[in-house]
Coordinates of C-alpha atoms in Angstrom, one line a residue:
X1 CA 44.1 71.1 96.5
X2 CA 47.7 70.5 97.6
X3 CA 49.1 73.3 99.7
X4 CA 52.8 74.1 100.2
X5 CA 53.7 76.3 103.2
X6 CA 56.2 79.1 102.6
X7 CA 57.9 77.8 99.5
X8 CA 60.8 80.3 99.1
X9 CA 60.5 82.6 96.1
X10 CA 63.3 82.5 93.5
X11 CA 63.5 86.3 93.6
X12 CA 63.4 86.7 97.4
X13 CA 66.3 88.8 98.7
X14 CA 67.0 90.2 95.2
X15 CA 66.3 93.7 96.3
X16 CA 68.8 93.5 99.1
X17 CA 71.4 92.0 96.9
X18 CA 71.2 94.5 94.1
X19 CA 70.7 97.6 96.4
X20 CA 74.1 97.3 98.0
X21 CA 77.0 97.9 95.5
X22 CA 80.2 96.0 95.9
X23 CA 82.2 99.2 96.5
X24 CA 83.4 100.4 99.9
X25 CA 80.5 102.9 100.2
X26 CA 77.6 100.6 99.8
X27 CA 74.1 102.0 99.2
X28 CA 75.1 105.3 97.6
X29 CA 76.2 106.7 94.3
X30 CA 73.5 105.1 92.1
X31 CA 72.6 107.5 89.4
X32 CA 69.6 107.2 87.1
X33 CA 70.5 108.2 83.5
X34 CA 68.8 108.8 80.2
X35 CA 70.3 107.3 77.1
X36 CA 72.0 110.0 75.0
X37 CA 73.0 110.0 71.4
X38 CA 76.5 111.3 70.7
X39 CA 78.8 111.7 73.6
X40 CA 80.5 115.1 74.3
X41 CA 82.3 116.2 77.4
X42 CA 81.9 119.8 76.5
X43 CA 78.1 119.5 76.5
X44 CA 77.2 116.8 79.0
X45 CA 74.0 114.9 78.4
X46 CA 71.2 115.3 80.9
X47 CA 71.8 112.6 83.5
X48 CA 68.7 113.2 85.4
X49 CA 68.4 113.3 89.2
X50 CA 70.9 111.4 91.3
X51 CA 69.2 108.8 93.3
X52 CA 70.2 108.5 96.9
X53 CA 70.6 104.7 96.9
X54 CA 68.3 101.8 96.7
X55 CA 68.8 101.0 100.4
X56 CA 67.3 104.4 101.3
X57 CA 64.5 104.6 98.7
X58 CA 61.1 105.1 100.2
X59 CA 57.7 103.8 98.8
X60 CA 55.9 106.4 96.8
X61 CA 52.4 104.8 96.7
X62 CA 50.8 105.1 100.1
X63 CA 47.7 103.0 99.3
X64 CA 49.7 100.1 98.0
X65 CA 52.0 100.3 101.1
X66 CA 49.0 100.4 103.4
X67 CA 47.5 97.2 101.7
X68 CA 50.8 95.5 102.0
X69 CA 51.0 96.2 105.7
X70 CA 47.5 95.0 106.3
X71 CA 48.1 91.8 104.4
X72 CA 51.4 91.2 106.2
X73 CA 49.7 91.8 109.5
X74 CA 46.9 89.3 108.6
X75 CA 49.5 86.7 107.5
X76 CA 51.4 87.0 110.7
X77 CA 48.6 87.2 113.2
X78 CA 45.2 86.0 111.8
X79 CA 45.4 83.9 108.7
X80 CA 42.0 82.5 107.6
X81 CA 43.2 80.1 105.0
X82 CA 42.0 76.8 106.5
X83 CA 39.4 77.9 109.1
X84 CA 40.6 75.7 111.9
X85 CA 43.3 75.4 114.5
X86 CA 45.9 74.9 111.7
X87 CA 45.6 78.7 110.9
X88 CA 47.5 79.3 114.2
X89 CA 50.3 77.0 113.1
X90 CA 50.3 78.8 109.7
X91 CA 50.6 82.2 111.5
X92 CA 53.7 80.9 113.4
X93 CA 55.2 79.6 110.2
X94 CA 54.5 83.0 108.5
X95 CA 56.2 84.7 111.5
X96 CA 59.2 82.5 111.1
X97 CA 59.4 83.3 107.4
X98 CA 59.1 87.0 108.1
X99 CA 61.8 86.9 110.8
X100 CA 64.0 85.0 108.3
X101 CA 63.2 87.4 105.5
X102 CA 62.3 84.9 102.8
X103 CA 59.3 82.9 101.6
X104 CA 55.6 83.5 101.0
X105 CA 53.0 84.1 103.7
X106 CA 49.6 82.5 102.8
X107 CA 46.7 83.9 104.8
X108 CA 43.6 84.0 102.5
X109 CA 42.3 81.9 99.6
X110 CA 41.2 85.0 97.7
X111 CA 44.3 87.1 98.2
X112 CA 47.8 86.4 96.8
X113 CA 50.3 85.5 99.5
X114 CA 52.6 88.0 101.0
X115 CA 56.2 88.0 99.7
X116 CA 58.6 88.1 102.6
X117 CA 61.9 89.8 101.7
X118 CA 64.8 91.0 103.8
X119 CA 63.4 94.5 103.6
X120 CA 60.2 93.6 105.5
X121 CA 60.0 95.4 108.9
X122 CA 59.9 92.1 110.8
X123 CA 63.1 90.6 109.5
X124 CA 65.5 90.1 112.3
X125 CA 68.7 89.8 110.3
X126 CA 69.4 93.6 110.2
X127 CA 72.0 95.8 111.6
X128 CA 73.4 99.3 111.1
X129 CA 77.0 99.9 110.4
X130 CA 79.0 102.9 109.3
X131 CA 80.7 103.8 106.1
X132 CA 83.2 106.5 105.2
X133 CA 81.7 109.4 103.2
X134 CA 83.8 110.3 100.2
X135 CA 85.4 113.8 100.2
X136 CA 86.1 114.2 96.5
X137 CA 84.5 116.9 94.4
X138 CA 82.7 116.3 91.2
X139 CA 85.4 118.4 89.5
X140 CA 88.0 115.8 90.5
X141 CA 86.3 113.4 88.1
X142 CA 86.9 110.2 90.0
X143 CA 84.9 107.2 88.8
X144 CA 85.2 103.7 90.3
X145 CA 85.2 100.7 88.1
X146 CA 85.0 97.3 89.7
X147 CA 86.6 94.5 87.6
X148 CA 85.9 90.8 88.1
X149 CA 89.7 90.2 87.9
X150 CA 92.6 89.9 90.3
X151 CA 94.7 92.9 91.2
X152 CA 97.8 91.2 89.7
X153 CA 96.1 90.8 86.4
X154 CA 94.9 94.4 86.4
X155 CA 98.4 95.8 87.2
X156 CA 100.1 93.6 84.6
X157 CA 97.7 94.8 81.9
X158 CA 97.2 98.4 83.1
X159 CA 98.5 99.9 79.9
X160 CA 96.1 97.8 77.8
X161 CA 93.3 98.6 80.2
X162 CA 93.9 102.4 79.7
X163 CA 94.0 102.0 75.9
X164 CA 90.7 99.9 76.0
X165 CA 89.0 102.6 78.1
X166 CA 90.2 105.2 75.7
X167 CA 88.6 103.3 72.9
X168 CA 85.4 103.1 74.9
X169 CA 85.4 106.9 75.1
X170 CA 85.6 107.1 71.3
X171 CA 89.3 107.2 70.8
X172 CA 89.2 111.0 71.0
X173 CA 92.8 112.3 70.9
X174 CA 91.9 115.2 73.2
X175 CA 91.0 112.8 76.0
X176 CA 93.5 111.0 78.3
X177 CA 92.6 108.2 80.7
X178 CA 94.5 108.2 84.0
X179 CA 94.5 105.6 86.8
X180 CA 94.2 107.2 90.2
X181 CA 94.5 104.0 92.2
X182 CA 94.1 100.2 92.2
X183 CA 92.8 98.3 95.2
X184 CA 92.0 94.6 95.9
X185 CA 88.5 93.6 96.8
X186 CA 87.1 90.3 98.1
X187 CA 86.2 87.5 95.8
X188 CA 89.1 88.2 93.4
X189 CA 87.7 91.5 92.4
X190 CA 89.6 94.8 91.9
X191 CA 88.6 98.4 92.3
X192 CA 90.2 100.8 89.8
X193 CA 89.7 104.5 90.2
X194 CA 90.1 106.5 87.0
X195 CA 89.7 110.1 85.8
X196 CA 89.8 111.6 82.3
X197 CA 91.6 114.8 81.3
X198 CA 90.3 116.8 78.4
X199 CA 92.6 119.1 76.5
X200 CA 91.1 122.1 74.7
X201 CA 92.5 123.5 71.4
X202 CA 93.9 126.6 73.2
X203 CA 96.3 124.3 75.3
X204 CA 94.4 124.3 78.6
X205 CA 93.2 121.0 80.2
X206 CA 90.6 120.0 82.7
X207 CA 89.2 116.9 84.3
X208 CA 85.9 115.7 83.1
X209 CA 83.4 115.9 85.9
X210 CA 82.6 112.5 87.6
X211 CA 78.9 112.7 86.9
X212 CA 79.5 113.4 83.2
X213 CA 81.9 110.5 82.9
X214 CA 79.6 108.2 84.8
X215 CA 76.6 109.1 82.7
X216 CA 78.6 108.1 79.6
X217 CA 79.5 104.8 81.1
X218 CA 75.9 104.1 82.0
X219 CA 74.7 104.2 78.4
X220 CA 73.5 100.8 77.2
X221 CA 76.1 100.4 74.4
X222 CA 79.0 101.7 76.5
X223 CA 78.0 99.5 79.5
X224 CA 78.1 96.5 77.2
X225 CA 81.6 97.3 76.2
X226 CA 82.7 97.8 79.8
X227 CA 81.2 94.4 80.7
X228 CA 83.2 92.8 78.0
X229 CA 86.3 94.3 79.7
X230 CA 85.3 92.7 83.0
X231 CA 83.6 95.7 84.6
X232 CA 80.8 94.6 87.0
X233 CA 80.0 97.9 88.6
X234 CA 80.7 101.6 88.0
X235 CA 80.0 104.5 90.4
X236 CA 81.1 108.0 91.0
X237 CA 83.3 108.9 94.0
X238 CA 82.0 112.3 95.0
X239 CA 81.0 113.7 98.3
X240 CA 77.4 114.0 99.3
X241 CA 75.9 117.5 99.6
X242 CA 74.5 118.6 102.9
X243 CA 71.0 118.3 101.6
X244 CA 71.6 114.7 100.6
X245 CA 73.1 113.9 103.9
X246 CA 70.2 115.5 105.7
X247 CA 67.7 113.6 103.6
X248 CA 69.4 110.3 104.2
X249 CA 69.6 110.8 107.9
X250 CA 66.0 112.0 108.3
X251 CA 64.4 109.1 106.4
X252 CA 65.1 105.6 107.8
X253 CA 65.8 103.0 105.1
X254 CA 63.1 100.6 104.1
X255 CA 62.6 97.9 106.7
X256 CA 64.7 99.6 109.4
X257 CA 63.0 100.6 112.6
X258 CA 63.1 104.4 113.1
X259 CA 64.1 104.0 116.7
X260 CA 67.1 101.9 115.7
X261 CA 68.0 104.4 113.0
X262 CA 67.9 107.3 115.5
X263 CA 70.1 105.3 117.9
X264 CA 72.5 104.6 115.1
X265 CA 72.8 108.4 114.4
X266 CA 73.4 109.0 118.1
X267 CA 76.1 106.3 118.3
X268 CA 78.0 107.5 115.2
X269 CA 81.6 107.8 116.3
X270 CA 82.4 110.5 113.8
X271 CA 79.4 112.2 112.2
X272 CA 81.7 114.4 110.0
X273 CA 83.3 111.4 108.2
X274 CA 80.9 108.5 108.8
X275 CA 77.3 107.8 107.9
X276 CA 75.1 105.0 109.1
X277 CA 74.4 102.3 106.5
X278 CA 71.9 99.4 107.0
X279 CA 73.2 95.9 106.7
X280 CA 70.3 93.6 105.7
X281 CA 70.8 89.9 105.5
X282 CA 73.8 87.6 105.8
X283 CA 75.0 88.4 102.3
X284 CA 75.6 92.1 103.1
X285 CA 77.1 91.2 106.5
X286 CA 79.5 88.7 104.7
X287 CA 80.4 91.4 102.2
X288 CA 81.3 93.9 104.8
X289 CA 83.2 91.3 106.7
X290 CA 85.3 90.5 103.6
X291 CA 85.9 94.1 102.9
X292 CA 87.0 94.7 106.5
X293 CA 89.3 91.6 106.4
X294 CA 90.8 92.9 103.1
X295 CA 91.4 96.3 104.7
X296 CA 93.0 94.7 107.7
X297 CA 95.4 92.9 105.4
X298 CA 96.2 96.1 103.6
X299 CA 96.9 97.8 106.9
X300 CA 99.1 95.0 108.0
X301 CA 101.0 95.2 104.8
X302 CA 101.5 98.9 105.3
X303 CA 102.6 98.3 108.9
X304 CA 105.2 95.8 107.6
X305 CA 106.5 98.4 105.2
X306 CA 106.7 100.9 108.0
X307 CA 108.5 98.4 110.2
X308 CA 111.0 97.8 107.5
X309 CA 111.5 101.5 107.1
X310 CA 112.0 101.9 110.9
X311 CA 114.6 99.0 110.8
X312 CA 116.5 100.7 108.0
X313 CA 116.4 104.0 109.9
X314 CA 117.7 102.3 113.0
X315 CA 120.6 100.9 111.0
X316 CA 121.3 104.4 109.6
X317 CA 121.2 105.8 113.1
X318 CA 123.7 103.3 114.3
X319 CA 126.0 104.1 111.4
X320 CA 125.6 107.8 112.1
X321 CA 126.3 107.4 115.8
X322 CA 129.5 105.5 115.0
X323 CA 130.6 108.2 112.6
X324 CA 129.8 110.9 115.2
X325 CA 132.0 109.0 117.7
X326 CA 134.7 108.7 115.1
X327 CA 134.5 112.4 114.3
X328 CA 134.6 113.2 118.1
X329 CA 137.9 111.2 118.4
X330 CA 139.3 113.0 115.4
X331 CA 138.3 116.3 116.8
X332 CA 140.0 115.5 120.1
X333 CA 143.2 114.5 118.2
X334 CA 143.1 117.7 116.2
X335 CA 142.5 119.7 119.4
X336 CA 145.7 118.2 120.9
X337 CA 147.6 118.9 117.7
X338 CA 146.4 122.4 117.7
X339 CA 147.4 122.8 121.3
X340 CA 150.9 121.6 120.5
X341 CA 151.1 124.1 117.6
X342 CA 149.9 126.9 119.9
X343 CA 152.5 125.9 122.5
X344 CA 155.3 126.0 120.0
X345 CA 154.1 129.3 118.6
X346 CA 153.8 130.8 122.1
X347 CA 157.3 129.6 122.8
X348 CA 158.7 131.3 119.8
X349 CA 156.6 134.4 120.5
X350 CA 157.9 134.6 124.1
X351 CA 161.5 133.9 123.2
X352 CA 163.8 136.6 124.5
X353 CA 161.4 137.8 127.2
X354 CA 161.6 137.2 130.9
X355 CA 159.2 134.8 132.6
X356 CA 156.0 136.6 133.5
X357 CA 154.1 136.2 136.8
X358 CA 151.2 134.3 135.2
X359 CA 153.7 131.9 133.5
X360 CA 155.4 131.4 136.8
X361 CA 152.1 130.6 138.4
X362 CA 151.3 128.2 135.7
X363 CA 154.6 126.4 136.2
X364 CA 153.9 126.1 139.9
X365 CA 150.5 124.6 139.2
X366 CA 152.0 122.1 136.8
X367 CA 154.7 121.1 139.3
X368 CA 151.9 120.6 141.9
X369 CA 150.0 118.3 139.5
X370 CA 153.1 116.3 138.7
X371 CA 153.8 115.9 142.4
X372 CA 150.2 114.7 143.1
X373 CA 150.5 112.1 140.3
X374 CA 153.8 110.8 141.6
X375 CA 152.7 110.8 145.3
X376 CA 152.6 107.3 146.8
X377 CA 149.1 107.9 148.2
X378 CA 147.7 109.3 145.0
X379 CA 146.8 107.8 141.7
X380 CA 150.1 106.2 141.0
X381 CA 150.2 104.6 144.4
X382 CA 146.7 103.3 144.1
X383 CA 147.4 101.8 140.8
X384 CA 150.5 100.0 142.2
X385 CA 148.4 98.8 145.1
X386 CA 145.7 97.5 142.8
X387 CA 148.2 95.6 140.7
X388 CA 149.7 94.0 143.8
X389 CA 146.3 92.8 145.0
X390 CA 145.7 91.3 141.5
X391 CA 149.0 89.5 141.6
X392 CA 148.2 88.2 145.1
X393 CA 144.8 87.0 144.1
X394 CA 146.3 85.1 141.1
X395 CA 148.9 83.6 143.3
X396 CA 146.3 82.6 145.9
X397 CA 144.1 81.1 143.2
X398 CA 147.0 79.1 141.8
X399 CA 147.9 77.6 145.2
X400 CA 144.3 76.6 146.0
X401 CA 143.2 75.7 142.6
X402 CA 141.5 72.6 143.9
X403 CA 139.0 74.6 145.8
X404 CA 136.0 75.7 143.8
X405 CA 133.7 78.6 144.6
X406 CA 130.4 79.3 142.9
X407 CA 129.0 82.8 142.5
X408 CA 125.5 83.7 141.5
X409 CA 125.3 84.5 137.7
X410 CA 123.7 88.0 138.3
X411 CA 126.2 88.9 141.0
X412 CA 129.1 87.7 138.7
X413 CA 127.6 89.9 135.9
X414 CA 127.5 92.9 138.2
X415 CA 131.1 92.3 139.3
X416 CA 132.3 92.1 135.7
X417 CA 130.4 95.2 134.8
X418 CA 131.9 97.1 137.8
X419 CA 135.4 95.9 137.0
X420 CA 134.9 96.8 133.4
X421 CA 133.8 100.3 134.4
X422 CA 136.8 100.6 136.7
X423 CA 139.1 99.5 134.0
X424 CA 137.7 101.9 131.5
X425 CA 138.0 104.7 134.1
X426 CA 141.6 103.8 134.8
X427 CA 142.4 103.6 131.1
X428 CA 140.9 107.0 130.5
X429 CA 142.8 108.4 133.5
X430 CA 146.1 106.9 132.3
X431 CA 145.5 108.4 128.9
X432 CA 144.9 111.8 130.4
X433 CA 148.0 111.6 132.5
X434 CA 150.1 110.6 129.5
X435 CA 148.7 113.5 127.5
X436 CA 149.3 115.9 130.4
X437 CA 152.9 114.6 130.9
X438 CA 153.6 115.2 127.2
X439 CA 152.2 118.7 127.5
X440 CA 154.3 119.3 130.6
X441 CA 157.4 118.0 128.8
X442 CA 156.7 120.3 125.9
X443 CA 156.3 123.2 128.4
X444 CA 159.5 122.3 130.2
X445 CA 161.3 122.0 127.0
X446 CA 160.1 125.4 125.9
X447 CA 161.0 126.9 129.2
X448 CA 164.5 125.4 129.1
X449 CA 165.1 126.8 125.6
X450 CA 163.8 130.1 126.7
X451 CA 166.2 130.1 129.7
X452 CA 169.0 129.0 127.5
X453 CA 168.3 131.7 125.0
X454 CA 168.1 134.3 127.7
X455 CA 171.3 133.1 129.3
X456 CA 173.1 133.5 126.0
X457 CA 171.7 137.0 125.6
X458 CA 172.8 138.1 129.1
X459 CA 176.2 136.5 128.7

């Protein structure tokens, strides 16, 4: 009889492929339902017990599991199919298939071969990752629908999609379908999160619970209608209860070593928000890689938007700073004008009165300042000296124009910056001096008028 070693089964790996949903929270949210007759949100049909995910399901028949382990051990260590040294080669081949997670392990002529799947405990292509736990309540009514369409197509036909889903719900006028969010998934798929609002005759409204809405979508006829709309997967987005989390963490998934599972729980970076999830086979690893790449692109898009917003804010800040500087200059001008008005008002108020001691002291101080400004060794003299040096340098450069000198670029930049600061300081100083001179002239003019008026009175 011809014998074929380890011909891969057409259904190998199917359990791993179907156990992990295409959503972001793989392995959870699968609910077993019983088909109901008429659908009513007010009296939800019995949806049965929520399963905790195919990836975490445990065998319930202990004898069958024991026989399976014995047969697997025989296929890997001591096959008795041929009765000679070829059985050792067959054992190694079975081990290779078990490590790979696919194929059939022949070990005895009277016993069917062992089916090696990705869930067998000897499969090497396994890892444990972490997924975010949803934090939505059942009362929020959020249900995820995965469409086999691009996000652009979903957004362009969002209104038609809402109307189609409303028809799926029976076209009840008291029900309103709302879209919570739309997100791109790998392989040109799109995740649409919806919730349904039910209005009662007395005018109040409430969201239909997520489990009730999901149970309706899982009915055979409704599921067919959703598939015609392009829906490939539906699941609730509700948080896990503490009892569910405890059960998931205490029981290692099928095919995962308990020691690895315990280590994954210890290494959990955030046990309040993340839960360990097994990754079995390359298909699951590729799916998570695509999801991560998709999320990275979304984060980059969001960062680009934030960067544009920051650039716009910086432009607004520059404009605001320019306006502030303009208002400061305007305030300074108004302050000078106010001072001039106060001076004239004070002159009129003091007209006819003798010069007081504080006014005489102020006049002496102003004369002193004027003398310092006009002194040869003070500011005016220094300005004249600087101007003379500049003229001499220009003249010296004109005479010896044929000689060329080279200065380091950094040094030249520092010199320019220093001269610019000096020029700005001198300009500011000159402006202050001019303003002070105008103020002094106004004061002197006021004093002369006062003396003239007093002289007329005494004469």
